[in-house]
Tab-separated table of C-alpha atoms in Angstrom:
chain	number	residue	atom	x	y	z
A	6	MET	CA	0.000	0.000	0.000
A	7	ALA	CA	1.211	3.418	-0.772
A	8	TYR	CA	-0.147	5.853	1.755
A	9	GLY	CA	-2.051	5.736	5.003
A	10	PHE	CA	-2.797	7.078	8.452
A	11	ASP	CA	-2.883	5.600	11.894
A	12	ASP	CA	-6.054	5.467	13.964
A	13	ARG	CA	-5.419	8.995	15.223
A	14	GLY	CA	-5.508	10.401	11.701
A	15	GLN	CA	-1.782	11.083	11.609
A	16	ILE	CA	0.531	9.950	8.859
A	17	GLY	CA	1.651	6.558	10.114
A	18	ARG	CA	1.869	2.972	8.929
A	19	ARG	CA	1.938	2.492	5.198
A	20	ALA	CA	2.979	6.139	4.994
A	21	LEU	CA	4.347	6.941	1.559
A	22	LEU	CA	5.709	3.427	1.134
A	23	GLY	CA	5.365	3.546	-2.622
A	24	ALA	CA	6.920	6.973	-3.012
A	25	GLY	CA	9.802	6.271	-0.668
A	26	LEU	CA	10.620	2.940	-2.288
A	27	ALA	CA	10.520	4.461	-5.747
A	28	GLY	CA	13.568	6.403	-4.741
A	29	LEU	CA	15.551	3.180	-4.413
A	30	ALA	CA	15.262	2.550	-8.200
A	31	GLY	CA	16.858	-0.518	-8.525
A	32	CYS	CA	-8.574	-28.963	7.345
A	33	ASN	CA	-10.916	-30.352	5.211
A	34	SER	CA	-10.977	-31.761	1.736
A	35	VAL	CA	-13.339	-29.786	-0.463
A	36	LYS	CA	-15.153	-30.269	-3.731
A	37	PHE	CA	-14.090	-27.986	-6.550
A	38	GLN	CA	-17.138	-27.096	-8.587
A	39	LEU	CA	-16.016	-25.058	-11.592
A	40	PRO	CA	-15.529	-27.239	-14.704
A	41	ILE	CA	-11.982	-26.143	-15.522
A	42	ALA	CA	-8.626	-27.845	-15.291
A	43	ILE	CA	-7.550	-28.524	-11.734
A	44	ARG	CA	-3.979	-27.486	-12.442
A	45	SER	CA	-3.326	-24.278	-14.329
A	46	PRO	CA	-0.134	-24.588	-16.372
A	47	ILE	CA	2.613	-22.436	-14.905
A	48	VAL	CA	5.146	-21.127	-17.380
A	49	PHE	CA	8.722	-21.304	-16.146
A	50	SER	CA	11.852	-19.835	-17.696
A	51	THR	CA	15.555	-20.286	-17.417
A	52	ALA	CA	15.485	-18.505	-14.042
A	53	SER	CA	16.192	-21.363	-11.656
A	54	SER	CA	15.456	-21.402	-7.947
A	55	GLY	CA	17.830	-24.298	-7.462
A	56	ALA	CA	15.003	-26.355	-6.003
A	57	PRO	CA	13.440	-29.408	-7.665
A	58	PRO	CA	9.871	-29.213	-8.993
A	59	LEU	CA	7.288	-29.492	-6.248
A	60	ALA	CA	5.805	-32.963	-5.910
A	61	GLN	CA	2.017	-32.839	-5.611
A	62	THR	CA	1.811	-35.142	-2.615
A	63	PRO	CA	-1.269	-35.682	-0.443
A	64	GLU	CA	0.551	-33.758	2.283
A	65	VAL	CA	0.955	-30.705	0.027
A	66	GLU	CA	-2.659	-30.853	-1.130
A	67	ALA	CA	-3.949	-31.207	2.432
A	68	PHE	CA	-1.874	-28.222	3.521
A	69	LEU	CA	-3.184	-26.033	0.684
A	70	ASP	CA	-6.755	-27.160	1.417
A	71	ASP	CA	-6.393	-26.197	5.066
A	72	LEU	CA	-4.671	-22.888	4.320
A	73	GLN	CA	-7.334	-21.827	1.819
A	74	LEU	CA	-10.240	-22.795	4.051
A	75	ARG	CA	-8.853	-20.895	7.029
A	76	THR	CA	-7.923	-17.825	4.979
A	77	PHE	CA	-11.326	-17.778	3.307
A	78	ALA	CA	-12.891	-17.936	6.770
A	79	TYR	CA	-11.067	-14.731	7.666
A	80	PHE	CA	-13.022	-12.794	5.052
A	81	TRP	CA	-16.296	-14.622	5.524
A	82	TRP	CA	-16.492	-14.233	9.292
A	83	THR	CA	-14.886	-10.826	9.848
A	84	THR	CA	-16.599	-8.930	7.018
A	85	ASP	CA	-19.765	-7.078	7.979
A	86	GLN	CA	-22.731	-8.838	6.403
A	87	LYS	CA	-24.963	-5.796	5.922
A	88	ARG	CA	-22.539	-3.446	4.154
A	89	GLY	CA	-19.573	-5.613	3.289
A	90	LEU	CA	-17.129	-3.589	5.372
A	91	ALA	CA	-14.008	-5.717	5.734
A	92	PRO	CA	-11.706	-4.907	8.662
A	93	ASP	CA	-8.221	-3.692	7.898
A	94	ARG	CA	-6.983	-6.176	10.491
A	95	PHE	CA	-8.412	-8.601	13.043
A	96	PRO	CA	-8.882	-8.965	15.955
A	97	SER	CA	-7.470	-5.574	16.953
A	98	GLY	CA	-8.821	-3.605	14.005
A	99	THR	CA	-11.233	-0.720	14.479
A	100	PHE	CA	-11.800	0.362	10.870
A	101	ALA	CA	-12.454	-1.124	7.450
A	102	SER	CA	-10.095	-1.191	4.488
A	103	ILE	CA	-11.463	-0.715	0.974
A	104	ALA	CA	-8.599	-2.846	-0.383
A	105	ALA	CA	-9.591	-5.636	2.009
A	106	MET	CA	-13.128	-5.291	0.640
A	107	GLY	CA	-11.782	-5.997	-2.846
A	108	PHE	CA	-10.060	-9.089	-1.507
A	109	ALA	CA	-13.261	-10.100	0.303
A	110	LEU	CA	-15.209	-10.016	-2.974
A	111	THR	CA	-12.508	-12.222	-4.445
A	112	ALA	CA	-12.627	-14.583	-1.471
A	113	PHE	CA	-16.391	-15.014	-1.837
A	114	VAL	CA	-15.958	-16.275	-5.409
A	115	ILE	CA	-13.311	-18.766	-4.285
A	116	GLY	CA	-15.575	-19.839	-1.453
A	117	VAL	CA	-18.352	-20.720	-3.878
A	118	GLU	CA	-16.118	-22.673	-6.235
A	119	ARG	CA	-14.424	-24.551	-3.406
A	120	GLY	CA	-17.776	-25.466	-1.911
A	121	TYR	CA	-17.293	-23.536	1.320
A	122	VAL	CA	-20.503	-21.530	0.961
A	123	PRO	CA	-23.569	-21.669	-1.313
A	124	ARG	CA	-23.472	-19.376	-4.322
A	125	ALA	CA	-26.671	-17.658	-3.203
A	126	GLN	CA	-25.103	-16.666	0.122
A	127	ALA	CA	-21.955	-15.337	-1.527
A	128	ALA	CA	-24.055	-13.431	-4.054
A	129	ALA	CA	-26.121	-11.907	-1.231
A	130	ARG	CA	-22.981	-10.804	0.613
A	131	THR	CA	-21.564	-9.368	-2.611
A	132	LEU	CA	-24.775	-7.527	-3.407
A	133	ALA	CA	-24.894	-6.033	0.081
A	134	MET	CA	-21.402	-4.616	-0.361
A	135	LEU	CA	-22.086	-3.235	-3.824
A	136	ARG	CA	-25.360	-1.628	-2.678
A	137	PHE	CA	-23.526	0.043	0.190
A	138	LEU	CA	-20.727	1.327	-2.028
A	139	SER	CA	-23.145	2.521	-4.680
A	140	GLY	CA	-25.284	4.373	-2.175
A	141	ALA	CA	-22.491	5.743	0.005
A	142	GLU	CA	-22.292	9.528	0.022
A	143	GLN	CA	-19.411	11.091	-1.887
A	144	GLY	CA	-18.200	14.664	-1.722
A	145	ALA	CA	-15.371	17.075	-1.003
A	146	LYS	CA	-16.299	17.734	2.622
A	147	PRO	CA	-13.890	16.292	5.213
A	148	GLU	CA	-16.402	14.303	7.254
A	149	GLY	CA	-19.447	12.144	6.778
A	150	VAL	CA	-18.619	10.852	3.293
A	151	SER	CA	-17.107	7.618	1.989
A	152	GLY	CA	-15.357	8.908	-1.095
A	153	TYR	CA	-15.002	11.519	-3.796
A	154	GLN	CA	-15.054	11.497	-7.598
A	155	GLY	CA	-15.858	7.795	-7.618
A	156	PHE	CA	-12.811	6.927	-5.480
A	157	PHE	CA	-13.078	5.791	-1.882
A	158	TYR	CA	-11.225	6.644	1.288
A	159	HIS	CA	-8.472	4.239	2.272
A	160	PHE	CA	-10.160	3.449	5.585
A	161	LEU	CA	-13.851	3.560	6.506
A	162	GLY	CA	-15.418	3.364	9.934
A	163	MET	CA	-16.736	-0.101	10.704
A	164	LYS	CA	-19.869	1.361	12.290
A	165	ASP	CA	-20.785	4.119	9.847
A	166	GLY	CA	-18.882	3.367	6.641
A	167	VAL	CA	-17.519	6.894	6.250
A	168	ARG	CA	-14.008	8.361	6.203
A	169	PHE	CA	-11.989	7.197	9.156
A	170	GLY	CA	-9.396	9.213	11.059
A	171	GLY	CA	-8.518	11.804	8.456
A	172	CYS	CA	-7.200	9.250	5.951
A	173	GLU	CA	-6.758	9.897	2.241
A	174	ILE	CA	-8.682	9.095	-0.908
A	175	SER	CA	-6.451	6.309	-2.183
A	176	THR	CA	-6.135	5.601	-5.888
A	177	VAL	CA	-4.413	2.235	-5.471
A	178	ASP	CA	-6.716	1.019	-2.719
A	179	THR	CA	-9.683	2.012	-4.858
A	180	ALA	CA	-8.064	0.032	-7.679
A	181	LEU	CA	-7.771	-3.041	-5.445
A	182	LEU	CA	-11.437	-2.622	-4.563
A	183	MET	CA	-12.393	-2.249	-8.215
A	184	MET	CA	-10.563	-5.428	-9.163
A	185	GLY	CA	-12.835	-7.282	-6.765
A	186	VAL	CA	-15.838	-5.396	-8.125
A	187	LEU	CA	-15.041	-6.354	-11.726
A	188	LEU	CA	-14.405	-9.953	-10.697
A	189	ALA	CA	-17.897	-10.022	-9.197
A	190	GLN	CA	-19.340	-8.435	-12.340
A	191	THR	CA	-17.851	-11.154	-14.523
A	192	TYR	CA	-18.460	-14.115	-12.227
A	193	TYR	CA	-22.071	-13.578	-11.206
A	194	ASP	CA	-23.599	-14.181	-14.615
A	195	GLN	CA	-26.923	-15.766	-13.734
A	196	PRO	CA	-30.212	-13.948	-14.491
A	197	GLN	CA	-31.060	-13.453	-10.822
A	198	GLU	CA	-27.636	-11.843	-10.273
A	199	LYS	CA	-28.189	-8.970	-12.703
A	200	GLU	CA	-28.149	-6.318	-9.972
A	201	ILE	CA	-24.620	-7.367	-9.029
A	202	ARG	CA	-23.495	-6.847	-12.614
A	203	ASP	CA	-25.275	-3.506	-12.917
A	204	LEU	CA	-23.943	-2.088	-9.653
A	205	ALA	CA	-20.428	-3.291	-10.396
A	206	ASP	CA	-20.521	-1.567	-13.762
A	207	LYS	CA	-21.844	1.616	-12.189
A	208	LEU	CA	-19.123	1.687	-9.534
A	209	TYR	CA	-16.316	1.158	-12.019
A	210	ARG	CA	-17.663	3.665	-14.526
A	211	GLN	CA	-17.998	6.447	-11.973
A	212	VAL	CA	-14.317	6.423	-10.949
A	213	ASP	CA	-12.933	9.651	-12.421
A	214	TRP	CA	-9.376	8.655	-13.244
A	215	ARG	CA	-8.916	11.932	-15.120
A	216	TRP	CA	-9.552	13.924	-11.964
A	217	ALA	CA	-6.732	11.967	-10.269
A	218	MET	CA	-4.419	12.795	-13.187
A	219	THR	CA	-3.542	16.106	-11.570
A	220	ARG	CA	-0.010	16.060	-12.992
A	221	ALA	CA	-0.867	14.680	-16.411
A	222	PRO	CA	-0.528	12.099	-17.677
A	223	VAL	CA	0.256	10.237	-14.419
A	224	VAL	CA	-2.080	9.462	-11.527
A	225	ALA	CA	-1.565	10.820	-8.003
A	226	LEU	CA	-1.282	8.477	-5.040
A	227	GLY	CA	-4.168	10.156	-3.271
A	228	TRP	CA	-6.072	13.239	-2.152
A	229	THR	CA	-7.414	14.780	1.052
A	230	PRO	CA	-9.894	17.636	1.431
A	231	GLU	CA	-7.443	19.335	3.783
A	232	ALA	CA	-4.341	19.288	1.557
A	233	GLU	CA	-5.718	18.188	-1.823
A	234	PHE	CA	-3.489	15.951	-3.948
A	235	ILE	CA	-0.593	14.089	-2.372
A	236	PRO	CA	2.615	15.319	-4.053
A	237	TYR	CA	3.564	11.878	-5.358
A	238	ASP	CA	2.447	9.969	-8.434
A	239	TRP	CA	2.372	6.401	-9.658
A	240	ILE	CA	5.536	6.190	-11.717
A	241	ALA	CA	8.050	3.425	-12.395
A	242	TYR	CA	7.776	-0.209	-11.319
A	243	ASN	CA	5.352	-0.911	-8.476
A	244	GLU	CA	1.800	-2.067	-7.824
A	245	GLY	CA	0.601	1.034	-9.687
A	246	MET	CA	0.459	-1.211	-12.738
A	247	LEU	CA	-3.079	-2.216	-11.785
A	248	VAL	CA	-4.110	1.438	-11.361
A	249	TYR	CA	-3.205	2.212	-14.950
A	250	ILE	CA	-4.695	-0.924	-16.479
A	251	LEU	CA	-8.003	-0.142	-14.786
A	252	ALA	CA	-7.771	3.524	-15.762
A	253	LEU	CA	-6.896	2.812	-19.389
A	254	GLY	CA	-9.785	0.385	-19.742
A	255	ALA	CA	-12.383	2.698	-18.185
A	256	PRO	CA	-15.301	3.437	-20.548
A	257	VAL	CA	-16.136	6.907	-19.210
A	258	TYR	CA	-13.124	8.590	-17.620
A	259	GLY	CA	-10.446	6.468	-19.286
A	260	LEU	CA	-6.843	7.617	-19.498
A	261	PRO	CA	-4.755	7.713	-22.696
A	262	LYS	CA	-1.878	5.362	-23.484
A	263	ASP	CA	0.399	8.280	-22.580
A	264	SER	CA	-0.355	7.480	-18.941
A	265	TRP	CA	1.026	3.959	-19.252
A	266	ASP	CA	4.014	5.268	-21.157
A	267	ALA	CA	4.693	7.833	-18.424
A	268	TRP	CA	4.449	5.130	-15.754
A	269	SER	CA	6.771	2.827	-17.668
A	270	GLN	CA	9.286	5.281	-19.093
A	271	ARG	CA	11.497	4.946	-16.000
A	272	LEU	CA	11.440	1.166	-15.910
A	273	ALA	CA	14.940	1.045	-17.334
A	274	THR	CA	16.234	2.661	-14.137
A	275	PHE	CA	14.683	-0.180	-12.123
A	276	TRP	CA	16.169	-2.905	-14.309
A	277	THR	CA	19.153	-4.770	-12.904
A	278	ASP	CA	21.219	-7.123	-15.028
A	279	SER	CA	21.997	-10.210	-12.967
A	280	GLY	CA	22.120	-13.031	-15.480
A	281	ASP	CA	19.145	-15.369	-15.080
A	282	LEU	CA	17.808	-13.105	-12.323
A	283	SER	CA	17.864	-9.884	-14.356
A	284	MET	CA	14.666	-8.059	-13.448
A	285	LEU	CA	12.735	-4.958	-12.533
A	286	ARG	CA	13.414	-4.483	-8.849
A	287	PHE	CA	11.027	-3.400	-6.132
A	288	PRO	CA	12.169	-4.368	-2.620
A	289	PRO	CA	8.930	-5.552	-0.896
A	290	MET	CA	7.113	-8.511	-2.439
A	291	PHE	CA	3.694	-6.860	-2.465
A	292	GLY	CA	4.696	-4.757	-5.466
A	293	HIS	CA	5.328	-7.976	-7.392
A	294	GLN	CA	2.051	-9.575	-6.276
A	295	TYR	CA	-0.969	-7.271	-6.165
A	296	SER	CA	-1.511	-6.741	-9.896
A	297	HIS	CA	-1.037	-10.472	-10.512
A	298	VAL	CA	-3.841	-11.495	-8.171
A	299	TRP	CA	-6.405	-10.653	-10.857
A	300	ILE	CA	-4.434	-10.394	-14.102
A	301	ASP	CA	-2.620	-13.293	-15.742
A	302	PHE	CA	0.597	-11.740	-17.026
A	303	ARG	CA	2.039	-15.003	-18.316
A	304	GLU	CA	3.369	-14.528	-21.857
A	305	ILE	CA	1.667	-11.189	-22.485
A	306	LYS	CA	4.109	-8.333	-22.921
A	307	ASP	CA	4.119	-4.586	-23.211
A	308	GLU	CA	6.819	-2.767	-25.142
A	309	PHE	CA	9.314	-2.711	-22.276
A	310	MET	CA	9.022	-6.366	-21.362
A	311	ALA	CA	9.148	-7.375	-25.014
A	312	SER	CA	12.448	-5.525	-25.287
A	313	LYS	CA	13.788	-7.631	-22.418
A	314	GLY	CA	12.451	-10.934	-23.734
A	315	SER	CA	10.474	-11.367	-20.534
A	316	ASP	CA	7.055	-10.680	-19.013
A	317	TYR	CA	5.799	-9.367	-15.678
A	318	PHE	CA	4.959	-12.854	-14.405
A	319	GLU	CA	8.517	-13.990	-15.057
A	320	ASN	CA	9.761	-10.819	-13.390
A	321	SER	CA	7.824	-11.701	-10.234
A	322	ARG	CA	9.220	-15.219	-10.337
A	323	ARG	CA	12.741	-13.818	-10.363
A	324	ALA	CA	11.927	-11.441	-7.517
A	325	THR	CA	10.621	-14.374	-5.492
A	326	ILE	CA	13.768	-16.388	-6.101
A	327	ALA	CA	15.896	-13.373	-5.206
A	328	GLN	CA	14.119	-13.077	-1.856
A	329	ARG	CA	14.820	-16.705	-1.011
A	330	ASN	CA	18.446	-16.303	-2.120
A	331	TYR	CA	18.786	-13.246	0.104
A	332	ALA	CA	17.528	-15.203	3.096
A	333	LEU	CA	20.073	-17.920	2.396
A	334	ALA	CA	22.851	-15.327	2.285
A	335	ASN	CA	21.420	-13.554	5.358
A	336	PRO	CA	23.927	-10.671	5.234
A	337	MET	CA	22.627	-9.121	8.462
A	338	GLY	CA	22.763	-12.330	10.440
A	339	TRP	CA	19.140	-12.534	11.574
A	340	ARG	CA	17.930	-15.606	13.420
A	341	GLY	CA	15.892	-18.142	11.504
A	342	TYR	CA	16.460	-17.130	7.895
A	343	ALA	CA	16.601	-20.319	5.819
A	344	ALA	CA	15.572	-21.911	2.530
A	345	ASP	CA	12.152	-22.606	4.025
A	346	GLN	CA	11.879	-19.492	6.185
A	347	TRP	CA	11.961	-16.189	4.317
A	348	GLY	CA	9.816	-13.315	3.071
A	349	LEU	CA	10.163	-9.527	3.174
A	350	THR	CA	7.249	-7.225	2.403
A	351	ALA	CA	5.089	-4.542	4.040
A	352	CYS	CA	3.906	-6.053	7.301
A	353	ASP	CA	3.643	-5.672	11.049
A	354	GLY	CA	6.736	-5.708	13.240
A	355	PRO	CA	7.410	-5.758	16.974
A	356	ALA	CA	8.128	-2.061	17.616
A	357	ASP	CA	10.202	0.936	16.572
A	358	LEU	CA	13.079	0.218	18.899
A	359	THR	CA	16.831	-0.157	19.032
A	360	ILE	CA	17.782	-2.897	21.465
A	361	ASN	CA	20.655	-5.210	22.261
A	362	SER	CA	20.218	-8.485	20.449
A	363	GLY	CA	22.926	-11.126	20.374
A	364	GLY	CA	25.501	-8.727	21.782
A	365	GLU	CA	24.955	-5.886	19.310
A	366	GLN	CA	22.579	-2.993	18.823
A	367	ARG	CA	19.753	-3.897	16.471
A	368	VAL	CA	17.100	-1.655	14.933
A	369	PHE	CA	13.569	-3.023	14.766
A	370	HIS	CA	10.401	-1.564	13.276
A	371	SER	CA	6.643	-1.741	13.668
A	372	TYR	CA	4.638	-1.603	10.412
A	373	VAL	CA	6.985	-0.829	7.543
A	374	ALA	CA	7.746	-1.954	3.986
A	375	ARG	CA	10.529	-4.488	4.306
A	376	GLY	CA	12.519	-5.649	1.319
A	377	VAL	CA	15.854	-6.645	-0.122
A	378	GLY	CA	17.986	-3.519	-0.351
A	379	ALA	CA	15.512	-1.517	1.725
A	380	VAL	CA	14.509	-2.450	5.297
A	381	ASP	CA	15.437	-5.776	6.853
A	382	ASP	CA	14.982	-6.086	10.615
A	383	GLY	CA	14.592	-9.855	10.766
A	384	THR	CA	10.795	-9.796	10.405
A	385	ILE	CA	9.327	-12.447	8.115
A	386	ALA	CA	5.820	-12.184	6.652
A	387	PRO	CA	4.214	-15.411	5.386
A	388	THR	CA	2.291	-13.460	2.758
A	389	ALA	CA	5.579	-12.777	0.949
A	390	ALA	CA	5.807	-16.474	0.081
A	391	GLY	CA	2.061	-17.140	0.095
A	392	GLY	CA	1.237	-14.416	-2.402
A	393	SER	CA	4.031	-15.639	-4.684
A	394	ILE	CA	3.063	-19.298	-4.928
A	395	PRO	CA	2.216	-19.269	-8.668
A	396	PHE	CA	5.583	-17.683	-9.474
A	397	ALA	CA	7.770	-20.239	-7.700
A	398	PRO	CA	5.713	-22.957	-5.998
A	399	GLU	CA	8.761	-25.161	-5.505
A	400	ILE	CA	10.187	-22.716	-2.944
A	401	CYS	CA	7.065	-20.916	-1.689
A	402	ILE	CA	4.963	-23.877	-0.612
A	403	PRO	CA	7.799	-25.616	1.300
A	404	ALA	CA	8.476	-22.294	3.037
A	405	LEU	CA	4.887	-21.987	4.219
A	406	MET	CA	4.742	-25.622	5.271
A	407	GLY	CA	8.023	-25.272	7.131
A	408	MET	CA	6.866	-22.164	8.984
A	409	ARG	CA	3.611	-23.786	10.026
A	410	GLN	CA	5.393	-26.935	11.159
A	411	ARG	CA	7.901	-25.009	13.284
A	412	TYR	CA	5.409	-22.633	14.921
A	413	PRO	CA	1.951	-24.255	14.740
A	414	ASP	CA	0.558	-22.460	17.763
A	415	ASN	CA	2.140	-19.016	17.515
A	416	LEU	CA	2.095	-18.409	13.741
A	417	TYR	CA	-0.866	-20.400	12.436
A	418	GLY	CA	-4.363	-20.087	13.822
A	419	THR	CA	-8.065	-19.972	13.111
A	420	TYR	CA	-7.659	-17.791	10.026
A	421	GLY	CA	-4.354	-19.167	8.784
A	422	PHE	CA	-1.025	-17.398	9.116
A	423	PHE	CA	-0.721	-14.467	11.486
A	424	ASP	CA	0.824	-11.504	9.750
A	425	ALA	CA	4.498	-11.750	10.719
A	426	PHE	CA	7.143	-13.002	13.149
A	427	ASN	CA	10.692	-12.109	14.185
A	428	LEU	CA	12.931	-14.653	15.891
A	429	SER	CA	15.663	-12.110	16.633
A	430	PHE	CA	13.394	-9.939	18.785
A	431	GLN	CA	13.331	-11.588	22.205
A	432	ASP	CA	13.060	-8.680	24.627
A	433	GLU	CA	10.183	-9.778	26.840
A	434	LYS	CA	10.089	-6.416	28.643
A	435	ALA	CA	9.931	-4.197	25.553
A	436	LYS	CA	6.834	-2.131	24.885
A	437	LEU	CA	5.432	-3.740	21.757
A	438	ASP	CA	3.481	-2.089	18.984
A	439	ARG	CA	1.768	-5.381	18.143
A	440	GLY	CA	1.906	-9.038	18.997
A	441	LYS	CA	3.714	-10.954	21.716
A	442	VAL	CA	7.168	-12.221	22.604
A	443	VAL	CA	7.240	-15.972	23.145
A	444	PRO	CA	10.069	-16.792	25.568
A	445	GLY	CA	12.921	-18.582	23.863
A	446	LYS	CA	11.405	-18.198	20.406
A	447	GLY	CA	10.860	-14.557	19.472
A	448	TRP	CA	8.168	-12.077	18.501
A	449	PHE	CA	4.933	-13.239	16.872
A	450	ASP	CA	2.096	-11.098	15.587
A	451	THR	CA	-1.387	-11.685	16.941
A	452	ASP	CA	-3.271	-10.004	14.090
A	453	TRP	CA	-4.304	-11.044	10.636
A	454	ILE	CA	-4.264	-8.251	8.012
A	455	GLY	CA	-6.757	-8.281	5.135
A	456	ILE	CA	-4.409	-7.074	2.406
A	457	ASP	CA	-1.941	-9.824	3.347
A	458	GLN	CA	-4.554	-12.557	3.711
A	459	GLY	CA	-6.080	-11.751	0.331
A	460	PRO	CA	-3.031	-12.509	-1.837
A	461	ILE	CA	-2.435	-15.808	-0.018
A	462	LEU	CA	-5.947	-17.102	-0.703
A	463	ALA	CA	-6.210	-15.846	-4.277
A	464	MET	CA	-2.735	-16.843	-5.385
A	465	VAL	CA	-3.039	-20.353	-3.973
A	466	GLU	CA	-6.205	-20.627	-6.055
A	467	ASN	CA	-4.539	-19.234	-9.149
A	468	TYR	CA	-1.755	-21.774	-8.716
A	469	ARG	CA	-4.138	-24.684	-8.252
A	470	THR	CA	-6.788	-23.846	-10.846
A	471	GLY	CA	-6.214	-20.445	-12.454
A	472	LEU	CA	-9.717	-19.516	-11.259
A	473	ILE	CA	-9.351	-15.756	-10.734
A	474	TRP	CA	-7.151	-15.315	-13.800
A	475	ASN	CA	-9.566	-17.257	-15.993
A	476	ILE	CA	-12.559	-15.222	-14.857
A	477	MET	CA	-10.814	-11.881	-15.312
A	478	ARG	CA	-9.580	-12.820	-18.769
A	479	ARG	CA	-13.219	-12.524	-19.837
A	480	ASN	CA	-13.695	-9.003	-18.525
A	481	PRO	CA	-13.785	-6.534	-21.439
A	482	TYR	CA	-12.495	-3.643	-19.328
A	483	ILE	CA	-9.372	-5.563	-18.328
A	484	GLN	CA	-8.844	-6.622	-21.917
A	485	ALA	CA	-9.251	-3.029	-23.098
A	486	GLY	CA	-6.815	-1.697	-20.495
A	487	LEU	CA	-4.165	-4.242	-21.380
A	488	ARG	CA	-4.513	-3.652	-25.095
A	489	LYS	CA	-4.388	0.119	-24.741
A	490	ALA	CA	-1.216	-0.232	-22.668
A	491	GLY	CA	0.288	-2.158	-25.574
A	492	PHE	CA	0.190	-5.706	-24.246
A	493	LYS	CA	0.316	-8.397	-26.902
A	494	GLY	CA	0.648	-12.139	-27.226
A	495	GLY	CA	-0.425	-15.060	-25.077
A	496	TRP	CA	-4.035	-15.362	-24.070
A	497	LEU	CA	-4.880	-11.865	-25.329
A	498	GLU	CA	-4.369	-13.119	-28.883
A	499	SER	CA	-6.197	-16.382	-28.362
A	500	LEU	CA	-9.548	-15.058	-27.115
A	501	THR	CA	-12.299	-16.623	-29.193
A	502	PRO	CA	-14.548	-14.893	-29.740
A	503	PRO	CA	-13.112	-11.539	-28.616
A	504	ALA	CA	-15.048	-9.996	-25.759
A	505	PRO	CA	-17.185	-6.979	-26.706
A	506	GLN	CA	-15.293	-3.751	-26.205
A	507	PRO	CA	-16.452	-1.010	-23.827
A	508	THR	CA	-17.922	2.195	-25.207
A	509	GLU	CA	-15.606	5.087	-25.963
A	510	SER	CA	-14.474	7.430	-23.179
A	511	LYS	CA	-15.795	10.933	-22.797
A	512	THR	CA	-13.578	13.646	-24.209
């Protein structure tokens, strides 16, 4: 996430993560109901992780079944049934996250196809959320509204559904929400589900991407009524890729191809030549994951990736391998880093403290974007591996299984993996920001976070069946956005018949 506020309305966790990082430049068995192939083919390249292909053993399948069921349960049981407000975190959360709502919509679809819940119940939950979003008041006033210009505030109050704590209108969080909205539009195709399709279309069409293009042709990170536009834009390699694909495909306030070109023109400065692991670099894993939750980037290429003989899926595979390699090297000497215990991304941490650990002064953090070449304080987030499973299953799944096996009680619970842990932080008397210190083991979070749970659930499903990718391939807005950005090849060329194109944008 790129920008956010703490529960007092002050700039806090997730604060300017995207802008700051840009500067670096460099359980039960279930019945699967959908009649598609059970294993989506994963395209690999010459980039080797050094690990053998993952054997699809009963143990692996049982683990993935259990992980998906528990992570689905997070969204099903913590999301408000009447308005679809999904908590930013649980159990300590006090406000909703619009990005988590996008992941909740995605979770509901997976829940239907995995047989966790009846389709009618998932459709009712989805409709409740879309009705709330469609009817929520929008406006430029600082209080009592949920959004502005078709965008929504990053955080909404769980009780009233309006702006929480002075947070910002977030373009990327709105994009994450809209990905879930468009997934629902495409998936719920039965006659009795027409209102879902209509409301989803209305919500997507009313997002005024041109308003957010305050420094044309790029899109700003966000806006507040107090200070107006945040002085940072979505440029260069990051999760902003999904913002532009949605904005380019919009039928009313769509952006020109110049916007994609402006976002991508600095990609060369992010490219690092490292042999088989040459790639676009972005330190935390979330930047390599979020866009891929809904869009299948295998073998489709824009101009930049075509020039490198690669694609964005392959780039994320290389980033995943690089993270595991970094853990093996462990240049800072943190406890626990291993081939099956790794993962740096934006996540919770024990506290913003400098303490003596292992005979030397060590700096630790609370919520921050961790990544190779950026921040590494020994904190591992399971979502870094979980959200990367389709890219490199042979190293991601063993990592998750290893972490659960080592810490079954402190890291894995009712809703799957807690957000993070740090084995080097063992100060039992320290004042913690989150979580607990387990004597002799280290710090373990006690919260689940929606935007970290969502990629785990969806990307396990994409690995196992390609479900979310296959649904979103059919969405004409996604197709239009990709084509306008210049993507070619792969499944975009093989659509038969081509999906009907959206109407032209307003001038």
